[in-house]
Amino acid sequence: MKTAIGRGRASVLVIGDEILSGAVQDVNGAYFCRRLAELGLSVRRIEVVSDDIQEISDALRKCCTDSELVLTSGGLGPTSDDVTRDAVASFVGVPLILNHDSLQRMEDKYRERRIPLNKVSNRQVMFPESATVLLNRAGTAECFSVRSDSGALIASFPGIPRELQIVFEEILVPALEKDGIICPPLAAEHIKLFGLSESHIGDQIEKLGLQSSVRIGYRPMFPEILLKLTKPPECTGSLTLQNAVDRIVAAIGPEFVLCRSPLDSIADVLGELLIQTQRTVAFAESCTGGLASSLLSARPGASHYFCGAVVAYSNKVK
């Protein structure tokens, strides 16, 4: 029998033995809670459970009793400890089925990365029968959402923070707006900067005197700094967000602007530029110990432009 659920309420379920053991620090739960609050939803609880079907199912039952939205992170990979999809399917009472469109997308990604595909990988394209697939452009494990008997929407994401955030922002948030679960957020513009200190950026912006017209938030994301510009009702000035962006960029210098997306990193921007210009890159690293190579090669499709690297650390090797 369906039970009444709390409108405007959400719960977060973080799944993984590695979180409970302290081997990995949870960042996804904090991200979900912050973004849900920004979207006007009241977070009722955040729980961490192990990779156990029964424990996940019990936690889902608790979350769905008073929340209309339940977000899970972790457990969508191909190995035997990735049981989130099994637990969600069991909880809502439907079988797991193969999604052929997801299978085709996964095969294309594996082929592009020159990774052999095996039967274990197919677990990533099994979803609860009544689920909606949420495309994951940043990885191979696609996400999904499904309704519980109480009417709560359960949306499951992989544990990799970058993939989780991209799918949440690009796929789930628009769907929640469409369904009326959240109100459209305030219009916002973003500027991601590289090569300047936060204090210098703040000093240059304060000299412009924009605070009465727009609200500006600073978020250091080493080695980048993200600016978020919004215009809440209390900001009564006539300056538009785009005008504010133009003035900030002119004051700071366009050469320090990395991108206008809050999700893209310096590796993403460089990768796109290399693809557009049909150029390749190789590194000779020393004190960075291979960090630059790691950042660039971690991006999907890096084989199109990244040739390789040499890490010469000691003076003898140099």
Tab-separated table of C-alpha atoms in Angstrom:
chain	number	residue	atom	x	y	z
A	1	MET	CA	0.000	0.000	0.000
A	2	LYS	CA	1.314	3.410	-0.894
A	3	THR	CA	2.231	5.730	1.938
A	4	ALA	CA	2.297	9.518	1.996
A	5	ILE	CA	5.731	10.909	1.238
A	6	GLY	CA	7.219	14.217	2.238
A	7	ARG	CA	6.960	16.784	-0.544
A	8	GLY	CA	10.034	18.910	-0.897
A	9	ARG	CA	12.075	16.360	1.050
A	10	ALA	CA	15.068	14.325	-0.093
A	11	SER	CA	17.372	11.643	1.281
A	12	VAL	CA	20.906	10.656	0.311
A	13	LEU	CA	22.261	7.112	0.424
A	14	VAL	CA	26.028	6.619	0.053
A	15	ILE	CA	26.957	3.010	-0.704
A	16	GLY	CA	30.348	1.371	-0.300
A	17	ASP	CA	32.437	-0.710	2.091
A	18	GLU	CA	35.385	1.552	1.275
A	19	ILE	CA	33.512	4.529	2.764
A	20	LEU	CA	32.640	2.727	5.992
A	21	SER	CA	36.193	1.455	6.427
A	22	GLY	CA	37.641	4.943	6.021
A	23	ALA	CA	39.716	3.910	3.006
A	24	VAL	CA	37.901	6.477	0.843
A	25	GLN	CA	36.509	9.817	1.966
A	26	ASP	CA	32.921	10.498	0.931
A	27	VAL	CA	32.533	13.655	-1.144
A	28	ASN	CA	29.373	12.665	-2.999
A	29	GLY	CA	27.086	12.901	0.019
A	30	ALA	CA	28.251	16.435	0.776
A	31	TYR	CA	27.838	17.432	-2.873
A	32	PHE	CA	24.289	16.039	-3.005
A	33	CYS	CA	23.263	17.764	0.224
A	34	ARG	CA	24.663	21.109	-0.898
A	35	ARG	CA	23.017	20.978	-4.313
A	36	LEU	CA	19.667	19.745	-2.995
A	37	ALA	CA	19.571	22.644	-0.544
A	38	GLU	CA	20.367	25.058	-3.366
A	39	LEU	CA	17.497	23.552	-5.348
A	40	GLY	CA	15.042	24.148	-2.528
A	41	LEU	CA	14.752	20.598	-1.185
A	42	SER	CA	15.016	19.753	2.507
A	43	VAL	CA	17.489	16.911	3.090
A	44	ARG	CA	15.971	14.620	5.727
A	45	ARG	CA	18.889	12.222	6.126
A	46	ILE	CA	22.185	11.058	4.702
A	47	GLU	CA	23.164	7.443	5.341
A	48	VAL	CA	26.191	5.324	4.521
A	49	VAL	CA	25.682	1.581	4.048
A	50	SER	CA	27.840	-1.324	2.952
A	51	ASP	CA	27.779	-3.186	-0.361
A	52	ASP	CA	25.011	-5.478	0.832
A	53	ILE	CA	21.705	-5.918	-0.973
A	54	GLN	CA	19.632	-6.294	2.187
A	55	GLU	CA	21.228	-3.291	3.909
A	56	ILE	CA	20.706	-1.124	0.831
A	57	SER	CA	17.096	-2.283	0.530
A	58	ASP	CA	16.410	-1.542	4.221
A	59	ALA	CA	17.924	1.937	3.858
A	60	LEU	CA	15.850	2.617	0.751
A	61	ARG	CA	12.696	1.633	2.612
A	62	LYS	CA	13.474	4.113	5.369
A	63	CYS	CA	14.350	6.902	2.909
A	64	CYS	CA	11.250	6.418	0.761
A	65	THR	CA	8.850	6.709	3.686
A	66	ASP	CA	9.215	10.483	3.993
A	67	SER	CA	11.201	11.681	0.960
A	68	GLU	CA	10.007	12.220	-2.565
A	69	LEU	CA	13.562	12.049	-3.902
A	70	VAL	CA	16.246	9.547	-2.922
A	71	LEU	CA	19.744	9.818	-4.392
A	72	THR	CA	22.254	6.967	-4.182
A	73	SER	CA	25.967	6.971	-5.024
A	74	GLY	CA	28.228	3.989	-5.594
A	75	GLY	CA	27.832	0.375	-6.606
A	76	LEU	CA	27.129	0.708	-10.346
A	77	GLY	CA	30.389	-0.806	-11.600
A	78	PRO	CA	30.912	-4.245	-13.172
A	79	THR	CA	32.325	-6.246	-10.246
A	80	SER	CA	30.660	-8.554	-7.736
A	81	ASP	CA	30.599	-5.922	-4.959
A	82	ASP	CA	28.621	-3.502	-7.169
A	83	VAL	CA	25.132	-4.486	-6.037
A	84	THR	CA	23.192	-1.207	-6.012
A	85	ARG	CA	21.202	-2.015	-9.146
A	86	ASP	CA	20.302	-5.429	-7.706
A	87	ALA	CA	19.176	-3.874	-4.429
A	88	VAL	CA	17.057	-1.181	-6.099
A	89	ALA	CA	15.416	-3.709	-8.414
A	90	SER	CA	14.635	-5.982	-5.467
A	91	PHE	CA	13.256	-3.062	-3.449
A	92	VAL	CA	10.849	-1.909	-6.169
A	93	GLY	CA	9.931	-5.510	-7.035
A	94	VAL	CA	11.064	-5.751	-10.652
A	95	PRO	CA	13.762	-7.807	-12.424
A	96	LEU	CA	16.963	-6.482	-13.951
A	97	ILE	CA	16.920	-6.367	-17.748
A	98	LEU	CA	19.547	-5.632	-20.378
A	99	ASN	CA	19.261	-2.226	-22.052
A	100	HIS	CA	20.453	-2.655	-25.640
A	101	ASP	CA	20.967	1.071	-26.282
A	102	SER	CA	23.199	1.299	-23.215
A	103	LEU	CA	25.070	-1.791	-24.362
A	104	GLN	CA	25.779	-0.182	-27.731
A	105	ARG	CA	27.039	3.013	-26.080
A	106	MET	CA	29.269	1.011	-23.738
A	107	GLU	CA	30.710	-1.023	-26.607
A	108	ASP	CA	31.495	2.195	-28.487
A	109	LYS	CA	33.288	3.674	-25.451
A	110	TYR	CA	35.328	0.515	-24.846
A	111	ARG	CA	36.271	0.373	-28.511
A	112	GLU	CA	37.339	4.029	-28.492
A	113	ARG	CA	39.529	3.432	-25.440
A	114	ARG	CA	40.828	0.134	-26.852
A	115	ILE	CA	39.686	-1.790	-23.789
A	116	PRO	CA	38.533	-5.399	-24.279
A	117	LEU	CA	34.882	-5.989	-23.473
A	118	ASN	CA	33.912	-9.030	-21.406
A	119	LYS	CA	30.763	-10.509	-19.882
A	120	VAL	CA	31.447	-8.887	-16.511
A	121	SER	CA	31.229	-5.453	-18.160
A	122	ASN	CA	27.633	-6.196	-19.181
A	123	ARG	CA	26.509	-5.775	-15.566
A	124	GLN	CA	26.797	-2.029	-16.165
A	125	VAL	CA	23.951	-2.112	-18.711
A	126	MET	CA	21.491	-4.066	-16.553
A	127	PHE	CA	18.721	-1.902	-15.082
A	128	PRO	CA	15.473	-2.380	-13.137
A	129	GLU	CA	12.746	-3.132	-15.667
A	130	SER	CA	10.778	0.060	-14.992
A	131	ALA	CA	13.831	2.348	-14.815
A	132	THR	CA	14.749	5.350	-16.936
A	133	VAL	CA	18.388	5.341	-18.042
A	134	LEU	CA	20.346	8.532	-17.299
A	135	LEU	CA	23.160	8.915	-19.835
A	136	ASN	CA	26.709	9.189	-18.513
A	137	ARG	CA	28.908	10.931	-21.081
A	138	ALA	CA	31.909	10.852	-18.750
A	139	GLY	CA	32.068	7.108	-18.023
A	140	THR	CA	30.869	3.628	-18.898
A	141	ALA	CA	28.466	3.055	-15.981
A	142	GLU	CA	25.177	4.706	-16.907
A	143	CYS	CA	22.824	5.871	-14.174
A	144	PHE	CA	19.101	5.288	-13.758
A	145	SER	CA	15.981	6.471	-11.953
A	146	VAL	CA	12.945	4.465	-10.879
A	147	ARG	CA	9.767	5.000	-8.833
A	148	SER	CA	9.133	3.185	-5.559
A	149	ASP	CA	5.706	1.926	-4.476
A	150	SER	CA	5.314	5.050	-2.351
A	151	GLY	CA	5.904	7.256	-5.383
A	152	ALA	CA	9.383	8.385	-4.357
A	153	LEU	CA	11.897	8.836	-7.164
A	154	ILE	CA	15.107	6.859	-6.639
A	155	ALA	CA	18.047	8.024	-8.749
A	156	SER	CA	21.270	6.000	-8.673
A	157	PHE	CA	24.709	7.321	-9.630
A	158	PRO	CA	28.245	5.875	-9.794
A	159	GLY	CA	30.679	6.654	-6.998
A	160	ILE	CA	33.129	8.566	-9.202
A	161	PRO	CA	32.494	12.227	-8.225
A	162	ARG	CA	33.053	13.773	-11.667
A	163	GLU	CA	30.676	11.335	-13.389
A	164	LEU	CA	28.074	11.717	-10.649
A	165	GLN	CA	28.125	15.506	-10.850
A	166	ILE	CA	27.890	15.650	-14.640
A	167	VAL	CA	24.887	13.309	-14.796
A	168	PHE	CA	23.177	15.057	-11.883
A	169	GLU	CA	23.553	18.539	-13.364
A	170	GLU	CA	22.988	17.741	-17.044
A	171	ILE	CA	20.345	15.002	-16.845
A	172	LEU	CA	18.597	14.743	-13.482
A	173	VAL	CA	18.157	18.425	-12.542
A	174	PRO	CA	16.299	19.280	-15.797
A	175	ALA	CA	14.118	16.191	-15.284
A	176	LEU	CA	13.306	17.249	-11.706
A	177	GLU	CA	12.359	20.720	-12.925
A	178	LYS	CA	10.084	19.200	-15.563
A	179	ASP	CA	8.385	16.967	-12.990
A	180	GLY	CA	7.881	19.874	-10.593
A	181	ILE	CA	9.998	18.323	-7.839
A	182	ILE	CA	12.215	21.387	-7.797
A	183	CYS	CA	11.721	24.941	-8.966
A	184	PRO	CA	13.980	26.270	-11.713
A	185	PRO	CA	17.089	27.662	-10.020
A	186	LEU	CA	18.087	31.290	-10.195
A	187	ALA	CA	19.731	32.267	-13.451
A	188	ALA	CA	23.478	31.917	-13.023
A	189	GLU	CA	26.661	32.523	-14.953
A	190	HIS	CA	29.998	30.908	-14.215
A	191	ILE	CA	33.593	31.921	-14.833
A	192	LYS	CA	36.388	29.437	-14.148
A	193	LEU	CA	39.787	31.107	-13.746
A	194	PHE	CA	43.333	29.772	-13.746
A	195	GLY	CA	46.653	31.401	-12.848
A	196	LEU	CA	45.561	33.981	-10.262
A	197	SER	CA	45.086	33.940	-6.494
A	198	GLU	CA	41.608	34.172	-4.963
A	199	SER	CA	42.565	37.361	-3.118
A	200	HIS	CA	43.741	39.072	-6.318
A	201	ILE	CA	40.560	38.096	-8.138
A	202	GLY	CA	38.428	39.338	-5.228
A	203	ASP	CA	40.298	42.631	-5.115
A	204	GLN	CA	39.786	43.265	-8.836
A	205	ILE	CA	36.068	42.446	-8.632
A	206	GLU	CA	35.423	44.544	-5.531
A	207	LYS	CA	36.854	47.570	-7.342
A	208	LEU	CA	34.048	47.182	-9.926
A	209	GLY	CA	31.324	47.739	-7.300
A	210	LEU	CA	28.959	45.081	-8.659
A	211	GLN	CA	27.621	43.759	-5.348
A	212	SER	CA	24.384	45.795	-5.427
A	213	SER	CA	23.442	44.316	-8.813
A	214	VAL	CA	24.598	40.688	-8.621
A	215	ARG	CA	25.745	38.189	-6.018
A	216	ILE	CA	29.203	36.696	-6.585
A	217	GLY	CA	30.340	33.451	-4.967
A	218	TYR	CA	33.960	32.213	-4.920
A	219	ARG	CA	34.881	28.537	-4.891
A	220	PRO	CA	38.574	27.549	-5.022
A	221	MET	CA	38.955	24.233	-6.883
A	222	PHE	CA	42.735	23.857	-7.042
A	223	PRO	CA	44.300	24.734	-9.395
A	224	GLU	CA	41.244	26.670	-10.579
A	225	ILE	CA	38.875	29.204	-9.025
A	226	LEU	CA	35.189	29.144	-9.906
A	227	LEU	CA	33.046	32.275	-9.797
A	228	LYS	CA	29.265	31.942	-9.685
A	229	LEU	CA	27.166	35.004	-10.500
A	230	THR	CA	23.467	35.082	-9.601
A	231	LYS	CA	20.851	37.790	-9.400
A	232	PRO	CA	18.480	37.135	-6.478
A	233	PRO	CA	15.383	39.341	-6.039
A	234	GLU	CA	17.158	41.504	-3.443
A	235	CYS	CA	19.757	42.550	-6.038
A	236	THR	CA	17.945	45.501	-7.568
A	237	GLY	CA	20.562	46.950	-9.892
A	238	SER	CA	19.916	47.115	-13.636
A	239	LEU	CA	23.142	45.304	-14.525
A	240	THR	CA	22.515	41.976	-16.291
A	241	LEU	CA	24.501	38.848	-15.488
A	242	GLN	CA	26.121	38.898	-18.912
A	243	ASN	CA	27.151	42.523	-18.465
A	244	ALA	CA	28.643	41.610	-15.094
A	245	VAL	CA	30.565	38.725	-16.656
A	246	ASP	CA	31.916	41.012	-19.377
A	247	ARG	CA	33.095	43.583	-16.842
A	248	ILE	CA	34.765	40.956	-14.649
A	249	VAL	CA	36.552	39.334	-17.585
A	250	ALA	CA	37.778	42.712	-18.808
A	251	ALA	CA	39.056	43.646	-15.331
A	252	ILE	CA	40.800	40.340	-14.630
A	253	GLY	CA	42.016	39.644	-18.152
A	254	PRO	CA	40.522	37.183	-20.665
A	255	GLU	CA	43.814	35.264	-20.748
A	256	PHE	CA	43.058	33.982	-17.220
A	257	VAL	CA	39.561	32.689	-18.120
A	258	LEU	CA	39.697	28.907	-18.464
A	259	CYS	CA	36.039	28.271	-19.357
A	260	ARG	CA	32.456	29.209	-18.539
A	261	SER	CA	31.342	25.777	-17.301
A	262	PRO	CA	31.443	24.807	-13.599
A	263	LEU	CA	32.028	21.154	-14.519
A	264	ASP	CA	34.909	21.348	-16.986
A	265	SER	CA	38.509	21.265	-15.749
A	266	ILE	CA	41.747	22.494	-17.273
A	267	ALA	CA	42.266	18.984	-18.674
A	268	ASP	CA	38.849	19.121	-20.387
A	269	VAL	CA	39.553	22.518	-21.935
A	270	LEU	CA	43.019	21.508	-23.127
A	271	GLY	CA	41.688	18.233	-24.533
A	272	GLU	CA	38.999	20.005	-26.539
A	273	LEU	CA	41.508	22.533	-27.899
A	274	LEU	CA	43.862	19.753	-28.982
A	275	ILE	CA	41.027	17.929	-30.762
A	276	GLN	CA	39.822	21.107	-32.470
A	277	THR	CA	43.313	22.000	-33.686
A	278	GLN	CA	44.178	18.370	-34.512
A	279	ARG	CA	47.330	18.507	-32.421
A	280	THR	CA	48.964	16.036	-30.051
A	281	VAL	CA	50.919	16.491	-26.841
A	282	ALA	CA	53.604	14.655	-24.873
A	283	PHE	CA	55.134	15.472	-21.485
A	284	ALA	CA	58.605	15.394	-19.963
A	285	GLU	CA	57.943	15.751	-16.229
A	286	SER	CA	60.190	16.017	-13.207
A	287	CYS	CA	58.963	17.397	-9.863
A	288	THR	CA	55.308	16.877	-10.849
A	289	GLY	CA	55.961	13.118	-10.879
A	290	GLY	CA	53.596	12.461	-13.761
A	291	LEU	CA	50.724	14.591	-12.441
A	292	ALA	CA	50.200	16.517	-15.696
A	293	SER	CA	50.132	13.281	-17.691
A	294	SER	CA	47.697	11.727	-15.223
A	295	LEU	CA	45.283	14.662	-15.373
A	296	LEU	CA	45.200	14.744	-19.148
A	297	SER	CA	45.112	11.000	-19.787
A	298	ALA	CA	42.236	10.511	-17.313
A	299	ARG	CA	39.883	12.360	-19.655
A	300	PRO	CA	37.737	10.147	-21.954
A	301	GLY	CA	39.077	10.184	-25.522
A	302	ALA	CA	42.591	11.240	-24.479
A	303	SER	CA	44.133	8.729	-26.885
A	304	HIS	CA	43.218	11.126	-29.731
A	305	TYR	CA	45.806	13.674	-28.608
A	306	PHE	CA	47.945	12.336	-25.739
A	307	CYS	CA	51.050	10.518	-27.023
A	308	GLY	CA	52.803	9.690	-23.771
A	309	ALA	CA	55.257	10.967	-21.185
A	310	VAL	CA	58.645	10.539	-19.561
A	311	VAL	CA	59.017	11.147	-15.825
A	312	ALA	CA	62.643	11.937	-14.980
A	313	TYR	CA	62.683	12.660	-11.260
A	314	SER	CA	66.205	12.192	-9.927
A	315	ASN	CA	69.132	14.222	-11.189
A	316	LYS	CA	70.815	11.013	-12.352
A	317	VAL	CA	67.876	10.093	-14.580
A	318	LYS	CA	67.680	13.641	-15.956
